XYZ file of C-alpha atoms in Angstrom:
490
model
C 81.638 127.349 130.541
C 79.999 128.456 127.312
C 77.547 125.955 125.800
C 76.592 125.415 122.181
C 73.391 123.887 120.849
C 74.072 120.460 119.350
C 71.740 120.970 116.415
C 68.674 119.107 115.230
C 68.955 115.870 113.322
C 65.730 116.514 111.458
C 64.478 113.069 112.411
C 67.611 111.336 111.190
C 69.013 110.758 114.652
C 67.589 110.551 118.111
C 70.261 112.067 120.290
C 69.713 110.502 123.666
C 71.415 112.397 126.444
C 72.439 116.057 126.432
C 71.374 118.108 123.428
C 73.845 120.763 124.528
C 77.474 120.206 123.587
C 80.204 121.761 125.694
C 82.655 123.859 123.715
C 85.435 121.821 125.351
C 83.987 118.667 123.781
C 83.631 120.046 120.265
C 86.000 119.163 117.469
C 87.872 122.023 115.818
C 88.765 122.834 112.232
C 92.008 124.195 110.819
C 92.502 126.622 107.922
C 92.451 123.754 105.405
C 89.106 122.458 106.632
C 90.455 119.439 108.514
C 88.408 118.524 111.581
C 89.827 116.815 114.648
C 89.522 116.942 118.403
C 90.279 115.395 121.768
C 88.262 112.666 123.486
C 84.913 113.863 124.799
C 85.392 114.465 128.511
C 81.811 114.077 129.747
C 78.483 112.715 128.587
C 79.930 109.893 126.492
C 77.712 106.817 126.240
C 78.809 103.445 127.592
C 79.302 100.544 125.238
C 77.982 97.129 126.202
C 81.555 96.144 127.063
C 82.087 99.127 129.355
C 78.699 98.648 131.024
C 79.783 95.199 132.177
C 83.008 96.225 133.943
C 81.920 99.188 136.061
C 83.460 97.778 139.241
C 86.848 97.007 137.681
C 89.498 99.190 139.394
C 91.538 99.398 136.212
C 88.976 101.861 134.810
C 90.323 104.763 136.900
C 93.746 103.333 137.761
C 96.575 105.669 138.649
C 99.754 103.878 139.613
C 100.918 106.919 141.564
C 98.793 109.757 142.978
C 100.861 112.368 141.169
C 101.819 112.492 137.529
C 105.520 111.663 137.077
C 107.619 114.461 135.650
C 109.891 112.156 133.655
C 109.681 108.804 131.875
C 111.869 107.154 129.282
C 108.817 106.525 127.076
C 105.349 108.065 127.146
C 102.587 106.107 125.430
C 99.456 108.122 124.625
C 96.396 105.881 124.718
C 95.454 102.722 126.634
C 93.455 100.834 124.018
C 94.646 97.602 122.461
C 97.456 99.368 120.551
C 98.877 101.283 123.512
C 98.522 98.262 125.776
C 100.305 95.928 123.346
C 103.074 98.456 122.728
C 103.485 98.701 126.503
C 103.732 94.909 126.791
C 106.421 94.563 124.176
C 108.281 97.672 125.348
C 108.573 96.212 128.857
C 109.781 92.917 127.424
C 112.326 94.607 125.143
C 113.657 97.181 127.624
C 112.731 96.015 131.150
C 115.047 98.628 132.641
C 113.306 101.610 130.993
C 110.363 103.475 132.523
C 107.051 103.641 130.658
C 104.221 106.070 131.343
C 100.825 105.344 129.756
C 98.464 108.324 129.606
C 94.730 107.838 129.022
C 92.377 110.803 128.654
C 89.373 109.057 130.203
C 88.750 105.607 131.652
C 91.114 102.795 130.744
C 90.421 101.469 127.237
C 87.352 103.647 126.739
C 88.029 104.623 123.124
C 87.596 102.572 119.960
C 88.794 99.277 121.458
C 86.216 99.491 124.223
C 83.443 100.462 121.805
C 83.778 98.175 118.793
C 81.472 95.298 117.805
C 83.738 92.610 119.272
C 85.196 91.096 116.110
C 88.636 89.913 115.185
C 87.834 89.032 111.594
C 90.803 88.759 109.264
C 89.892 89.936 105.793
C 90.906 87.000 103.607
C 89.740 88.181 100.194
C 86.957 90.786 100.259
C 89.221 93.844 100.399
C 91.622 92.593 97.732
C 90.331 94.607 94.767
C 90.264 97.860 96.697
C 93.734 97.350 98.123
C 95.084 96.261 94.733
C 93.741 99.420 93.109
C 95.211 101.616 95.827
C 98.550 99.907 96.457
C 99.198 97.282 93.785
C 98.894 93.492 93.799
C 101.879 92.659 96.009
C 100.952 95.107 98.734
C 97.317 94.017 98.650
C 98.388 90.427 99.242
C 100.638 91.569 102.101
C 97.710 93.262 103.844
C 95.468 90.195 103.740
C 98.281 87.843 104.764
C 99.067 90.097 107.715
C 95.457 90.028 108.885
C 95.581 86.234 109.043
C 98.810 86.402 111.083
C 97.203 88.969 113.381
C 94.182 86.761 114.049
C 96.411 83.750 114.723
C 98.527 85.776 117.169
C 95.448 87.014 119.055
C 93.902 83.550 119.356
C 97.222 82.045 120.416
C 97.705 84.656 123.146
C 94.193 84.259 124.538
C 94.494 80.475 124.654
C 97.981 80.409 126.127
C 97.111 83.004 128.764
C 93.638 81.541 129.371
C 92.186 85.034 129.069
C 88.585 85.409 130.219
C 87.314 87.431 127.262
C 84.498 85.324 125.743
C 86.671 84.188 122.835
C 84.810 82.393 120.070
C 86.593 80.713 117.165
C 84.555 79.477 114.238
C 83.456 80.212 110.712
C 82.618 83.772 109.845
C 80.279 84.112 106.879
C 80.510 86.740 104.168
C 77.104 86.801 102.474
C 76.405 88.870 99.319
C 72.713 89.790 99.249
C 72.079 90.738 95.611
C 73.049 89.162 92.310
C 75.181 92.169 91.411
C 77.036 92.084 94.723
C 77.497 88.316 94.415
C 78.928 88.668 90.909
C 81.357 91.352 92.083
C 82.344 89.184 95.054
C 83.063 86.185 92.829
C 85.129 88.306 90.460
C 87.083 89.717 93.386
C 87.638 86.251 94.879
C 88.766 84.811 91.543
C 91.190 87.687 90.986
C 92.572 87.256 94.486
C 93.109 83.534 93.897
C 94.704 84.124 90.476
C 97.103 86.628 92.057
C 98.379 83.942 94.418
C 96.135 84.594 97.384
C 95.616 81.695 99.795
C 92.067 80.368 99.475
C 92.170 76.706 100.502
C 90.767 77.548 103.961
C 87.786 79.443 102.503
C 84.591 77.456 101.877
C 82.750 78.929 98.895
C 79.041 78.358 98.246
C 77.741 79.937 95.052
C 74.288 78.316 94.958
C 71.799 80.802 96.494
C 69.565 78.068 97.947
C 72.457 76.402 99.722
C 73.895 79.768 100.810
C 70.541 80.633 102.361
C 70.515 77.360 104.317
C 74.021 77.922 105.646
C 73.516 81.582 106.572
C 69.801 81.469 107.575
C 69.379 84.585 105.421
C 66.480 84.476 102.968
C 68.107 86.619 100.314
C 71.609 85.133 100.411
C 73.124 84.858 96.938
C 76.402 83.225 97.972
C 78.403 82.437 101.081
C 82.125 82.554 101.835
C 83.200 80.980 105.156
C 86.586 80.994 106.933
C 87.898 80.967 110.533
C 87.616 84.152 112.602
C 86.815 85.212 116.149
C 84.617 87.328 118.358
C 85.487 88.411 121.884
C 84.985 90.949 124.667
C 87.696 93.462 123.623
C 87.864 95.432 126.879
C 88.500 92.279 128.917
C 91.294 91.191 126.581
C 92.972 94.595 126.796
C 92.524 94.726 130.577
C 94.130 91.310 130.960
C 97.198 92.431 129.004
C 97.504 95.686 130.943
C 97.075 93.807 134.208
C 99.980 91.567 133.278
C 101.969 94.646 132.305
C 101.415 96.221 135.717
C 102.527 93.037 137.455
C 105.952 93.303 135.825
C 107.178 95.865 138.311
C 107.777 99.515 139.084
C 108.836 100.667 135.612
C 105.251 100.992 134.366
C 102.988 103.820 135.431
C 99.396 104.004 134.116
C 97.596 107.301 134.571
C 93.934 107.484 133.546
C 91.920 110.694 133.219
C 94.958 112.544 131.943
C 94.343 114.378 128.672
C 97.380 114.924 126.456
C 97.118 118.189 124.541
C 100.424 118.520 122.746
C 103.988 117.218 122.415
C 106.703 119.877 122.134
C 110.521 119.837 122.081
C 112.235 119.936 125.437
C 114.907 122.471 126.265
C 117.177 119.473 126.596
C 118.255 118.266 123.137
C 116.856 114.922 122.065
C 113.932 114.960 124.492
C 110.238 115.785 124.281
C 107.729 117.340 126.647
C 104.256 115.815 126.722
C 101.813 118.487 127.844
C 98.684 117.288 129.648
C 95.887 118.796 131.692
C 97.665 117.539 134.827
C 101.101 118.868 133.993
C 104.106 118.260 131.760
C 106.175 115.101 131.399
C 109.638 115.040 129.848
C 110.660 111.906 127.961
C 113.039 110.510 125.384
C 110.392 108.779 123.304
C 106.676 109.224 122.549
C 104.254 106.669 121.132
C 101.030 107.996 119.600
C 98.476 105.225 120.168
C 95.376 107.372 120.395
C 94.024 106.496 116.936
C 91.147 108.861 116.019
C 92.521 111.680 118.193
C 96.096 111.533 116.879
C 95.828 114.673 114.754
C 94.656 116.731 117.724
C 97.950 115.974 119.471
C 100.219 116.054 116.398
C 99.208 118.694 113.797
C 101.143 117.101 110.915
C 98.515 114.322 110.949
C 95.557 116.645 110.291
C 93.626 115.434 107.299
C 95.505 112.129 107.352
C 93.595 110.692 110.335
C 90.038 111.920 110.791
C 87.689 111.030 113.665
C 84.332 109.624 112.525
C 81.494 108.363 114.754
C 80.143 104.889 114.030
C 77.298 103.066 115.721
C 76.972 99.607 117.224
C 73.557 98.124 118.047
C 72.914 95.580 120.790
C 70.028 93.252 119.928
C 68.555 90.673 122.322
C 67.407 87.881 120.000
C 63.843 86.513 120.125
C 62.951 82.961 121.178
C 63.431 81.634 117.651
C 67.100 82.657 117.822
C 67.879 81.552 121.376
C 69.123 78.326 122.931
C 69.747 75.599 120.372
C 68.454 77.956 117.672
C 70.946 80.729 118.432
C 73.184 82.020 115.648
C 76.355 79.934 115.359
C 78.445 82.176 113.111
C 79.602 85.757 112.825
C 78.724 87.603 109.622
C 79.724 90.172 107.107
C 76.513 90.811 105.170
C 77.530 92.511 101.933
C 75.031 94.928 100.380
C 74.994 97.306 97.385
C 76.841 100.636 97.450
C 79.443 99.387 99.903
C 77.003 98.886 102.784
C 77.789 96.129 105.264
C 76.324 94.573 108.382
C 78.985 93.216 110.728
C 77.225 90.745 113.065
C 78.663 89.260 116.273
C 76.267 86.821 118.000
C 78.512 86.196 121.061
C 78.228 82.441 120.613
C 80.321 81.534 123.677
C 78.723 84.040 126.035
C 75.229 85.517 126.446
C 74.015 85.222 122.841
C 73.307 88.933 122.581
C 73.869 89.996 118.981
C 76.019 93.008 118.109
C 75.420 94.799 114.810
C 78.232 97.012 113.579
C 79.644 97.913 110.197
C 78.477 100.541 107.732
C 74.858 99.512 107.402
C 72.488 101.373 105.013
C 71.472 103.773 107.787
C 75.053 104.893 108.341
C 74.937 106.967 105.134
C 72.054 109.017 106.480
C 73.905 109.381 109.761
C 77.050 110.435 107.882
C 75.046 113.120 106.085
C 73.920 114.490 109.449
C 77.536 114.438 110.630
C 78.626 116.425 107.563
C 76.114 119.078 108.618
C 77.454 118.946 112.188
C 81.216 118.333 111.812
C 81.849 119.612 115.338
C 80.322 116.303 116.506
C 83.013 114.157 114.844
C 84.531 113.238 118.230
C 81.198 112.876 120.027
C 80.846 109.349 121.376
C 77.855 110.425 123.432
C 75.576 109.654 120.475
C 73.035 106.877 121.020
C 69.771 105.689 119.515
C 70.519 106.847 115.975
C 67.202 106.066 114.314
C 68.463 105.602 110.755
C 70.998 102.997 111.861
C 68.671 101.141 114.237
C 65.849 101.101 111.664
C 68.225 99.530 109.150
C 69.114 96.794 111.651
C 65.449 96.160 112.434
C 64.434 96.034 108.777
C 67.260 93.678 107.904
C 66.703 91.081 110.631
C 62.933 91.060 110.190
C 63.155 90.710 106.420
C 66.096 88.360 106.128
C 66.567 86.131 109.184
C 64.263 83.162 108.702
C 61.871 82.893 111.657
C 62.882 86.139 113.411
C 59.286 87.390 113.631
C 57.527 84.031 114.096
C 56.715 84.700 117.752
C 55.701 88.013 119.349
C 58.530 89.653 121.269
C 58.265 90.635 124.904
C 59.959 93.118 127.220
C 63.722 92.719 127.319
C 63.990 91.464 123.752
C 65.123 92.950 120.446
C 66.502 96.447 119.845
C 67.792 97.183 123.289
C 70.534 99.809 122.987
C 73.077 101.399 120.684
C 76.251 103.328 121.311
C 78.814 105.300 119.356
C 82.539 104.878 118.947
C 85.003 107.086 117.128
C 86.816 105.513 114.195
C 90.263 106.808 113.277
C 89.719 107.050 109.513
C 92.955 107.008 107.522
C 93.107 109.053 104.322
C 94.086 105.951 102.315
C 92.269 103.337 104.389
C 95.238 101.718 106.131
C 97.071 102.624 109.343
C 100.143 104.787 109.797
C 102.943 102.902 111.540
C 106.520 103.953 112.270
C 108.511 107.010 113.264
C 106.718 110.229 112.324
C 108.801 112.001 109.657
C 110.629 115.028 111.018
C 109.935 114.051 114.640
C 112.729 111.753 115.827
C 111.627 109.288 118.512
C 107.962 110.117 118.051
C 106.320 106.894 116.909
C 102.796 106.132 115.774
C 100.401 103.251 115.255
C 97.027 104.774 114.402
C 94.408 105.291 111.704
C 92.950 101.779 111.729
C 89.687 102.841 110.020
C 87.478 100.622 112.167
C 89.541 97.486 111.563
C 92.123 97.657 114.337
C 91.420 94.302 115.987
C 92.580 92.573 112.784
C 95.833 94.559 112.763
C 97.107 95.445 116.209
C 98.390 92.069 117.425
C 101.101 92.332 114.767
C 101.242 96.136 114.462
C 101.860 96.769 118.183
C 104.826 94.405 118.581
C 106.021 95.376 115.104
C 106.221 99.026 116.137
C 108.385 98.124 119.154
C 110.725 96.167 116.913
C 111.034 99.237 114.680
C 111.759 101.331 117.750
C 114.511 98.828 118.594
C 116.250 99.466 115.272
C 114.945 96.648 113.096
C 114.261 97.463 109.462
C 110.747 97.637 108.035
C 111.448 94.686 105.753
C 112.691 92.569 108.646
C 109.687 93.357 110.828
C 107.384 92.190 108.037
C 104.418 94.533 108.340
C 102.602 95.443 105.090
C 104.513 98.065 103.127
C 101.357 100.151 102.699
C 101.235 100.757 106.470
C 104.592 102.514 106.732
C 104.422 106.224 107.502
C 106.805 108.086 105.211
C 107.287 111.640 104.050
C 106.312 110.613 100.525
C 103.061 108.997 101.683
C 102.087 111.975 103.841
C 102.798 114.478 101.063
C 100.971 112.433 98.432
C 97.882 112.114 100.589
C 97.990 115.797 101.539
C 97.642 116.716 97.863
C 94.346 114.837 97.585
C 92.512 115.776 100.787
């Protein structure tokens, strides 16, 4: 196998692991300059979630030793989207066979690599969505995120899922006067447009905001109910229940789908994988960042982009009774954001995700190395970790009061591949021009706040219900007009 040098980061990134990238693991570019690729087959790093489940047999599960040659429906991807679509498919058509194909270990893509949030955006994204889609559609998006969070929490509680669920106030904290002023304007516009705000606690006094958030530079604080959880365990629980429902479900891990082509038999499709072909009547694309590698019409519409998550073991001043009690969205200038999950109901280890100030430097490196856009073997990215370190030491009151010892602080970081949509929201529905090929992908790093309504909603669409009746946000619908409009601007 031919090897290619990964390229130097020039001090921007510390690439732990192989500095040689297999040609098979590189992304590829088409004539229009659109990069995409398949999941990295070897050398990917393990997220904190995946590290903790290494003995779980679902990781390499194959229901049958051989790949079936036919299924009524083939679902590509075993993350939270594919797993939820499988659940609702089995409930809607218990007599139909379902084959779930996963390129690597079960749930080892974005779901198994995120920062562990289910945080419904309740106001912050309003202005951006309103500019892109209009007031009504912006309100739909935020209302849907609340419904999604409620559905996730309800399922976990009813099923008694062991997934470290925490429910409490998440804090959005603007950190400069300019950001705070923009946040207040956005919030006021959202409220004036009819947005629901009575569940949001607003603190505009910087001194009080600092007390609530424990952040020295807090300029305001917006608090509302949200959750954190162990996402792999939630997804595994659902898939486990799916497999218990009987012989009509077949899960095949380590099976890379390359392409979907028409069958010789009218009305059917052939899913081509590295283990052979499968004929089916229906295909569901639930592979998010990798969707355009399988279906070329999505190139440029869904683009894979590495993002980092940092695991931080808090010092003594932030442990025990002094541990963080809230999750955070720390809002910074130029669109930067720290997403903070302190795992309040579990081990207290703090996860830092989001687009922190170091992500821009990392993104610049990625623009110089676009073949790495599907590389989730990246770890120890110095620009991102330095930004985390600088933030907590400067802003969390008491973080540096006592010297740290071995086993504390900036322990590890890992990469995950975001499926970045060209207009920032997912594509859901039947792919235009491809009858009975359905998609739910392009979540742009925000899938946990969308999939618990998007997954079942897609199955209802597959069952013939209208978009309006299903009730998903209009901006999410994949249409010929939307695809063509976006293609003109990318």
